[in-house]
Every structure is written in structure tokens, then in C-alpha cells.
PDB file of C-alpha atoms in Angstrom:
ATOM      1  CA  MET A 169      69.287  21.003 110.249  1.00 91.00           C
ATOM      2  CA  ALA A 170      66.024  20.187 112.007  1.00 93.00           C
ATOM      3  CA  LEU A 171      65.795  23.759 113.327  1.00 95.00           C
ATOM      4  CA  ILE A 172      66.027  25.116 109.795  1.00 96.00           C
ATOM      5  CA  GLY A 173      63.203  22.802 108.712  1.00 96.00           C
ATOM      6  CA  VAL A 174      61.052  23.884 111.660  1.00 97.00           C
ATOM      7  CA  GLY A 175      61.784  27.536 110.899  1.00 97.00           C
ATOM      8  CA  VAL A 176      60.773  27.123 107.271  1.00 97.00           C
ATOM      9  CA  ALA A 177      57.578  25.312 108.275  1.00 97.00           C
ATOM     10  CA  VAL A 178      56.674  28.070 110.749  1.00 98.00           C
ATOM     11  CA  PHE A 179      57.389  30.726 108.138  1.00 98.00           C
ATOM     12  CA  VAL A 180      55.211  29.033 105.517  1.00 98.00           C
ATOM     13  CA  GLY A 181      52.433  28.482 108.065  1.00 97.00           C
ATOM     14  CA  LEU A 182      52.455  32.136 109.124  1.00 97.00           C
ATOM     15  CA  PHE A 183      52.512  33.239 105.497  1.00 97.00           C
ATOM     16  CA  VAL A 184      49.417  31.165 104.694  1.00 96.00           C
ATOM     17  CA  TYR A 185      47.701  32.388 107.881  1.00 96.00           C
ATOM     18  CA  PHE A 186      48.283  36.063 107.081  1.00 94.00           C
ATOM     19  CA  ILE A 187      47.145  35.625 103.466  1.00 94.00           C
ATOM     20  CA  GLY A 188      43.894  34.174 104.810  1.00 91.00           C
ATOM     21  CA  GLN A 189      43.534  37.052 107.274  1.00 92.00           C
ATOM     22  CA  SER A 190      44.009  39.623 104.525  1.00 89.00           C
ATOM     23  CA  ASP A 191      41.159  38.026 102.578  1.00 83.00           C
ATOM     24  CA  THR A 192      38.766  38.038 105.534  1.00 85.00           C
ATOM     25  CA  LEU A 193      39.665  41.481 106.909  1.00 85.00           C
ATOM     26  CA  ALA A 194      39.750  43.359 103.603  1.00 81.00           C
ATOM     27  CA  PRO A 195      37.188  46.159 103.250  1.00 84.00           C
ATOM     28  CA  GLU A 196      34.358  45.790 100.771  1.00 86.00           C
ATOM     29  CA  PRO A 197      35.255  47.141  97.320  1.00 86.00           C
ATOM     30  CA  GLN A 198      33.541  50.408  96.495  1.00 91.00           C
ATOM     31  CA  GLU A 199      32.856  51.996  93.136  1.00 93.00           C
ATOM     32  CA  MET A 200      35.057  54.966  92.291  1.00 91.00           C
ATOM     33  CA  ARG A 201      33.795  57.394  89.685  1.00 90.00           C
ATOM     34  CA  VAL A 202      35.490  60.430  88.142  1.00 87.00           C
ATOM     35  CA  GLU A 203      33.527  62.768  85.897  1.00 85.00           C
ATOM     36  CA  LEU A 204      35.390  63.720  82.717  1.00 81.00           C
ATOM     37  CA  PRO A 205      33.083  65.953  80.670  1.00 79.00           C
ATOM     38  CA  ASP A 206      35.570  66.576  77.813  1.00 76.00           C
ATOM     39  CA  ALA A 207      37.153  63.122  77.660  1.00 69.00           C
ATOM     40  CA  PHE A 208      35.726  62.105  74.261  1.00 76.00           C
ATOM     41  CA  LYS A 209      35.204  65.524  72.740  1.00 70.00           C
ATOM     42  CA  GLN A 210      36.899  66.111  69.394  1.00 64.00           C
TER      43      GLN A 210
END
């Protein structure tokens, strides 16, 4: 029973660690633009 508790704690700890890493290692957001010349033409 103690091994299951330790396993769950390790899993939760790794999950939190990798969520933090994804926030710090994510690339900077860049603007994406698509030209649609006839989009609002009626």
C-alpha cells in the first residue's frame, strides 16, 4: 500500500514538473496573418 502511495506522489510530482517545463520552454507566440481579399465582399 505504501508503494502505491509513493508511486502516486512521484507521478503527481513529475506531472507538475513537466507542466512547469512546458511553460518555461514554450516558444514565444507569433502573429499569424492570412490575407483574404474577398472575405467581406457581397
